[in-house]
PDB file of C-alpha atoms in Angstrom:
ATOM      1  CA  UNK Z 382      -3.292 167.290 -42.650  1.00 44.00           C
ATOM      2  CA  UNK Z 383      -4.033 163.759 -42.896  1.00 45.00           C
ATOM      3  CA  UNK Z 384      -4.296 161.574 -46.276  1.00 52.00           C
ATOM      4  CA  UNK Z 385      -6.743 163.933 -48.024  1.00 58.00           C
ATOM      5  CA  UNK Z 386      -4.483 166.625 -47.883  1.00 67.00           C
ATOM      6  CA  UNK Z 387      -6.806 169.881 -46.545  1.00 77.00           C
ATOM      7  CA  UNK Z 388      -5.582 173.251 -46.459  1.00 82.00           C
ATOM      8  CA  UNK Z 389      -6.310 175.258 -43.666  1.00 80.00           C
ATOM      9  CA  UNK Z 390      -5.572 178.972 -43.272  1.00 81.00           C
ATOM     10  CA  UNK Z 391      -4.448 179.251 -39.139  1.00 85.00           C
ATOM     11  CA  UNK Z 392      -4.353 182.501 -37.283  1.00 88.00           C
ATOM     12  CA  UNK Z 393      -1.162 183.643 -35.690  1.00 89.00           C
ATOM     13  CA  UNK Z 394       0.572 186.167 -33.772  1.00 89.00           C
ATOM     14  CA  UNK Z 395       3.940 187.293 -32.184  1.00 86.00           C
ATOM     15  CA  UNK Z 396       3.909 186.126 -28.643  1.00 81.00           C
ATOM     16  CA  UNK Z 397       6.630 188.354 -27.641  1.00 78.00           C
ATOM     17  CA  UNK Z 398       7.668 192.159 -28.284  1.00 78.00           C
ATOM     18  CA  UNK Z 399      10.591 191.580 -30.394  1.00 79.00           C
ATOM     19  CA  UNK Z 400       8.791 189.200 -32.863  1.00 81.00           C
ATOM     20  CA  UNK Z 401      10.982 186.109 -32.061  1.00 81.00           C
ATOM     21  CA  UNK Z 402       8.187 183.395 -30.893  1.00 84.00           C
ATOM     22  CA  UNK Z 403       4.840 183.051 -32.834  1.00 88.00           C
ATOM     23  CA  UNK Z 404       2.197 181.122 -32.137  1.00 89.00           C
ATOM     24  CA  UNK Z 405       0.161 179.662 -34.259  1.00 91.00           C
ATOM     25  CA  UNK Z 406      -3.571 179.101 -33.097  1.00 90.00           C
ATOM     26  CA  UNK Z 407      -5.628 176.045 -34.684  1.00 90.00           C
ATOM     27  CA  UNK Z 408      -7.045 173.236 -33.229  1.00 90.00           C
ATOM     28  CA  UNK Z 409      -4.767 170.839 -33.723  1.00 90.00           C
ATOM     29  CA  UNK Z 410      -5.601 167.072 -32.975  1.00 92.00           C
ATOM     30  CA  UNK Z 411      -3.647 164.539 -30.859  1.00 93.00           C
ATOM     31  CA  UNK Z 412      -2.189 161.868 -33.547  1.00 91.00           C
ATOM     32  CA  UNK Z 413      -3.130 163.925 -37.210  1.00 91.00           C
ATOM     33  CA  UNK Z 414       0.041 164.321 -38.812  1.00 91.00           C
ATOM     34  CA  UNK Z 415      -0.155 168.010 -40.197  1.00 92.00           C
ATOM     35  CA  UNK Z 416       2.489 170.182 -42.612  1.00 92.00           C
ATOM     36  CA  UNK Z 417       3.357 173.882 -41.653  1.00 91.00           C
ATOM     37  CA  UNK Z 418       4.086 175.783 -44.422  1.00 91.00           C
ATOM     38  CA  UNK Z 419       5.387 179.462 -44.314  1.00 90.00           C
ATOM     39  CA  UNK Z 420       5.350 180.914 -47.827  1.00 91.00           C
ATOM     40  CA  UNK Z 421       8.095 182.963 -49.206  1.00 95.00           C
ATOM     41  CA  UNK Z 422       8.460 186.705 -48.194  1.00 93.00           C
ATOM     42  CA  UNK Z 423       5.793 186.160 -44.744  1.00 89.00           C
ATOM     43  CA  UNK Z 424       8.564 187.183 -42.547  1.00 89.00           C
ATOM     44  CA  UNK Z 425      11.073 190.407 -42.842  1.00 88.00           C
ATOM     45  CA  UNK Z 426      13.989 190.785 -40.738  1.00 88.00           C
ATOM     46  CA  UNK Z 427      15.504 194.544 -39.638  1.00 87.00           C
ATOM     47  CA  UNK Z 428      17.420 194.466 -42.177  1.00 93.00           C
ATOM     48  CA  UNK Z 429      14.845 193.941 -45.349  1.00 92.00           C
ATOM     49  CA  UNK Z 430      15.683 190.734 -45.733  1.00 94.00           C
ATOM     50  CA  UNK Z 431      12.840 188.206 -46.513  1.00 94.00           C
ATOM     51  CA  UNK Z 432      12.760 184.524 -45.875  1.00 93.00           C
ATOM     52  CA  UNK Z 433      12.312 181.775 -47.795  1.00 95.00           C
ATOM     53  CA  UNK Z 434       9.278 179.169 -47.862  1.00 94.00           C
ATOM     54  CA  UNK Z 435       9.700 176.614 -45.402  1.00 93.00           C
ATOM     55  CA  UNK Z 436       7.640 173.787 -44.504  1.00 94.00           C
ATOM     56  CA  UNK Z 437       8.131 171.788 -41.293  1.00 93.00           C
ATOM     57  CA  UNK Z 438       5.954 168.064 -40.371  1.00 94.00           C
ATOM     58  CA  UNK Z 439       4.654 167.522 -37.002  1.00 93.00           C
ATOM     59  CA  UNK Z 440       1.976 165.280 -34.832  1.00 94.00           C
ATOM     60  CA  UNK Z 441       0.908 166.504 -32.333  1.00 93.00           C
ATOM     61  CA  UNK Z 442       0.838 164.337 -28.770  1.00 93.00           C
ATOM     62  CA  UNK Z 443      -2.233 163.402 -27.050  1.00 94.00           C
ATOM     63  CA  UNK Z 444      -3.052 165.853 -23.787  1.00 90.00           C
ATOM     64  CA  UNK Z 445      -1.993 162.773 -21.486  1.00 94.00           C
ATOM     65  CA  UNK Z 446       1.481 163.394 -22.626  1.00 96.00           C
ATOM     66  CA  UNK Z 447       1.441 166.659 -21.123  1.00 96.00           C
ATOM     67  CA  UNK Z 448       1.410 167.742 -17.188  1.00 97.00           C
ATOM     68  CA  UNK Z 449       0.038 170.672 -15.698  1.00 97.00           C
ATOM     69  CA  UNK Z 450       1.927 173.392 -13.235  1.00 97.00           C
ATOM     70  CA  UNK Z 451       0.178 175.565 -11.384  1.00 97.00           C
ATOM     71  CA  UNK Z 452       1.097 178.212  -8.652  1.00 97.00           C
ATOM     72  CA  UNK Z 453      -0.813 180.679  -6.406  1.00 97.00           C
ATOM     73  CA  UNK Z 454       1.556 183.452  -5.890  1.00 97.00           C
ATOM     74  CA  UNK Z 455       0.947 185.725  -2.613  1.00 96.00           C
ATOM     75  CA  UNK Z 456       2.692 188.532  -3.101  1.00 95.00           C
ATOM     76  CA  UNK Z 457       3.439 190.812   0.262  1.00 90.00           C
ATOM     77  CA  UNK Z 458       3.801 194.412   0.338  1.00 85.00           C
ATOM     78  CA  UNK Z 459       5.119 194.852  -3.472  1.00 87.00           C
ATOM     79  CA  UNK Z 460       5.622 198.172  -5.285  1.00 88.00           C
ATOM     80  CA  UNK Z 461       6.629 197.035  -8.618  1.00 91.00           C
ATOM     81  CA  UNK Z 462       5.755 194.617 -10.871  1.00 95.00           C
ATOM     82  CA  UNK Z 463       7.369 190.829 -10.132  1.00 96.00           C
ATOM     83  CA  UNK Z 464       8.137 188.895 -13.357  1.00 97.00           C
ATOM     84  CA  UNK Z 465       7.600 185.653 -12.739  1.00 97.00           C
ATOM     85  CA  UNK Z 466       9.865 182.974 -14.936  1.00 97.00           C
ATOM     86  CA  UNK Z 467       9.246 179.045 -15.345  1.00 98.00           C
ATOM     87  CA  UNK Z 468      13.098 177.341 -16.374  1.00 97.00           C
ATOM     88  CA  UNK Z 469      14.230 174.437 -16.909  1.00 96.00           C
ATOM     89  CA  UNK Z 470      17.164 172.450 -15.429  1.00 93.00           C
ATOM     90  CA  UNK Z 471      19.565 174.505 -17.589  1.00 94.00           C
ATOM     91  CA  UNK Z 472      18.184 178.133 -16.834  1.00 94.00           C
ATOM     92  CA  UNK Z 473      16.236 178.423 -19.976  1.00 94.00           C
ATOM     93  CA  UNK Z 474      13.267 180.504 -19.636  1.00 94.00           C
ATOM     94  CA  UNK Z 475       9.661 178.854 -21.395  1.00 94.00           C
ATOM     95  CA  UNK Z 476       7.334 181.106 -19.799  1.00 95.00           C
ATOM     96  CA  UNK Z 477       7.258 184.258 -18.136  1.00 94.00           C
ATOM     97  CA  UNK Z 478       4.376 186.244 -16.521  1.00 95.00           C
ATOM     98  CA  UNK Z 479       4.246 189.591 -15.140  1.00 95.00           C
ATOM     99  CA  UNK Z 480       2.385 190.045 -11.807  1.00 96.00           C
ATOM    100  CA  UNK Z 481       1.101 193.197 -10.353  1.00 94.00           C
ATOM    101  CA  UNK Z 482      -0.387 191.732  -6.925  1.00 93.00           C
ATOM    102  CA  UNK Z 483      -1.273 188.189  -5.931  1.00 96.00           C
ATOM    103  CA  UNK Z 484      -3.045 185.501  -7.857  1.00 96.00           C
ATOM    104  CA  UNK Z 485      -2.516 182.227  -9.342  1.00 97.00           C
ATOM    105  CA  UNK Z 486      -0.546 181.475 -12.274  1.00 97.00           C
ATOM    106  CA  UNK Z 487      -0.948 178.297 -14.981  1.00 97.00           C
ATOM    107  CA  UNK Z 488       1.852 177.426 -16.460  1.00 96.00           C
ATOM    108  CA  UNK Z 489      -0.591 175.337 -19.337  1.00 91.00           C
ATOM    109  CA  UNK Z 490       0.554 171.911 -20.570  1.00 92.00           C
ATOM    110  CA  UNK Z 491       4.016 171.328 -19.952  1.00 96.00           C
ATOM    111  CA  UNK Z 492       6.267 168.588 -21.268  1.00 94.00           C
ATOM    112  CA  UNK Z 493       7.240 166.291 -18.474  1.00 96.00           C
ATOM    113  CA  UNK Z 494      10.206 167.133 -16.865  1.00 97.00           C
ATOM    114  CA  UNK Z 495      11.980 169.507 -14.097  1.00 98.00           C
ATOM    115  CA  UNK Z 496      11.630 173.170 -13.555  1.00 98.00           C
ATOM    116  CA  UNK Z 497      12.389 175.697 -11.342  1.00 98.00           C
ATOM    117  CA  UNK Z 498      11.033 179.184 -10.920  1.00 98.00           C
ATOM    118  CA  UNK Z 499      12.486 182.837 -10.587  1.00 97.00           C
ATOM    119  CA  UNK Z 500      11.128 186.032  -9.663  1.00 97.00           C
ATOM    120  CA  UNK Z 501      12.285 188.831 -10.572  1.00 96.00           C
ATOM    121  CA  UNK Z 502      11.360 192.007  -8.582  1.00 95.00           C
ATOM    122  CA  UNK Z 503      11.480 194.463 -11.926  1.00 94.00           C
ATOM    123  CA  UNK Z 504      12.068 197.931 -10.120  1.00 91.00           C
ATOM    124  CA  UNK Z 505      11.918 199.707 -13.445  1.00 91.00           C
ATOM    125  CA  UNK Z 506       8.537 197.881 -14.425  1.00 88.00           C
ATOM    126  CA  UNK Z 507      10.346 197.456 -18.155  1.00 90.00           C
ATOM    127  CA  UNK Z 508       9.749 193.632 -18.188  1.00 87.00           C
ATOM    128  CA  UNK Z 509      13.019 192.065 -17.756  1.00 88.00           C
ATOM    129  CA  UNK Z 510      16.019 191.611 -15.541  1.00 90.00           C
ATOM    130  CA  UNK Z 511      18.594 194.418 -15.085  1.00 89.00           C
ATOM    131  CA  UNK Z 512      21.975 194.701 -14.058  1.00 89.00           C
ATOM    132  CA  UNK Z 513      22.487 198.331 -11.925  1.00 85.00           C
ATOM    133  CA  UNK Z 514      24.516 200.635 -12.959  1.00 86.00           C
ATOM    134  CA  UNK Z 515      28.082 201.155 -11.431  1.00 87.00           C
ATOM    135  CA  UNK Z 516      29.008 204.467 -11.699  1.00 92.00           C
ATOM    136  CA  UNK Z 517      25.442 205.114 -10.913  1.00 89.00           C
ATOM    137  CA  UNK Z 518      25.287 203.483  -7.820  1.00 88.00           C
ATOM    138  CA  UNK Z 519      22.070 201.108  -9.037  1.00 87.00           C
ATOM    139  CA  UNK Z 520      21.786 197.657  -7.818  1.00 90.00           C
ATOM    140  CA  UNK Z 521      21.149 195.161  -9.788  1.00 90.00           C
ATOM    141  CA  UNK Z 522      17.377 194.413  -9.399  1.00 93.00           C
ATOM    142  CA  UNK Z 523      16.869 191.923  -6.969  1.00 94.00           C
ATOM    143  CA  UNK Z 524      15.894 187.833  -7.901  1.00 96.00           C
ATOM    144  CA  UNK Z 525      15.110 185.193  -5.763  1.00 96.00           C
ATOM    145  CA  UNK Z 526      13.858 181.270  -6.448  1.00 97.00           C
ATOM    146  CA  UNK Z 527      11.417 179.084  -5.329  1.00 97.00           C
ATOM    147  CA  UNK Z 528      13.390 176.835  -2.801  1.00 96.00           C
ATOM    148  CA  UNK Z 529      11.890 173.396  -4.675  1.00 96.00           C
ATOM    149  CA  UNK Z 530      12.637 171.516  -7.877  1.00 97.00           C
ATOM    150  CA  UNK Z 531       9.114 170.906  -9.506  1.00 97.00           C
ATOM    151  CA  UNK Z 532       8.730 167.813 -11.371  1.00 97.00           C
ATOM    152  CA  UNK Z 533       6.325 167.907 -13.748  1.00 97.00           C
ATOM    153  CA  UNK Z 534       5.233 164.409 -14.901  1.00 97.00           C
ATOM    154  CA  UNK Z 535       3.131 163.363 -17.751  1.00 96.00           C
ATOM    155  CA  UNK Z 536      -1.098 162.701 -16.623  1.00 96.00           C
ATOM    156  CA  UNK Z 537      -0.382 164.785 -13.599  1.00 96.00           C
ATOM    157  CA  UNK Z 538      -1.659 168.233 -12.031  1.00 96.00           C
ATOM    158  CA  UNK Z 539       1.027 170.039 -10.066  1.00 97.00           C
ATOM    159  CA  UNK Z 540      -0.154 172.771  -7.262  1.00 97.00           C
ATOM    160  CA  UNK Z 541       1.957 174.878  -5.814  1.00 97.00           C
ATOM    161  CA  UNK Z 542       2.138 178.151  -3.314  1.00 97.00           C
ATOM    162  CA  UNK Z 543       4.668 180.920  -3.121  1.00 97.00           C
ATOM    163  CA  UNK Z 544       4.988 183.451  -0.245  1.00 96.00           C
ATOM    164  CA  UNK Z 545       6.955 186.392  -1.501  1.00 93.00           C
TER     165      UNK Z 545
END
C-alpha cells in the first residue's frame, strides 16, 4: 500500500458454500495502489493440493465510478423460497439472494453496465436451479425475468419494483 510500503493483515471469508469466491474485507481507499499477497499453502483444494504464493496489484476506483441497483420485491402468495439472481448481458450470475417473503433488495455498487434479473421459484428450498426429473415426473422448477433491461450507469441510483 502506497510508497511506504505497510503491511496490513485483512480479514476474509468464503462468500459462497463451495469455497470458490472470497472476500476480502479492509477498507480500501479510492486511488491507493495496494498488493494482495496470498502466501504459500493458505488455500487446499479436495484433493490435498496446496497453492502457491501469489500476489496480484490493484487500485481501487473512486465510489463515483460505481452505480447503485436497488429493487423492492413483492412477493404474492409464495411457499418456497425465491432466489433472486442479478446477470449480466451474457447470463452470468454476480449476485444472488434468497428471499423468503417480500422486501427490498441492494444489489451494492455495481460497475456500470446492463443487467437483467431472474427468479427462481426454488421448490426444494436447496438454493439453486433444478432441472425435474423425467422418469420421475418432476418439472423443472419454474424461472421467470424481470421484463426490463436495467442500465446501471456510473454516479447513479437505480430503483426498481417487482410484482411476483
Amino acid at each position: 500500500q502506497g510508497p511506504e510500503k505497510d503491511t496490513v493483515v485483512a480479514s476474509a471469508g468464503f462468500a459462497d458454500p463451495i469455497h470458490r469466491r472470497l472476500v476480502v474485507n479492509y477498507a480500501w481507499q479510492p486511488g491507493v495502489d495496494y498488493d494482495l499477497l496470498f502466501p504459500q499453502g493458505i488455500f487446499r483444494d479436495i484433493y490435498g493440493q496446496v497453492n502457491d504464493s501469489s500476489k496480484t496489484h490493484f487500485i481501487p476506483k473512486p465510489k463515483e465510478d460505481y452505480g447503485m441497483l436497488r429493487i423492492s420485491m413483492n412477493l404474492k402468495n409464495i411457499k418456497h423460497p425465491l432466489i433472486l439472481q442479478l446477470l449480466t448481458e451474457k447470463d452470468a450470475v454476480v449476485k444472488q439472494i434468497v428471499l423468503n417473503g417480500s422486501q427490498k433488495v441492494d444489489f451494492g455498487a455495481l460497475y456500470p453496465g446492463k443487467f437483467r434479473l431472474k427468479a427462481i421459484y426454488d421448490r426444494n428450498s436447496n438454493g439453486r436451479w433444478d432441472t425435474g426429473v423425467y422418469t420421475k415426473h418432476i418439472q423443472p422448477e419454474r424461472t421467470a425475468y424481470y421484463p426490463k433491461v436495467l442500465e446501471v450507469r456510473a454516479n447513479w441510483e437505480l430503483e426498481e419494483e417487482w410484482n411476483l
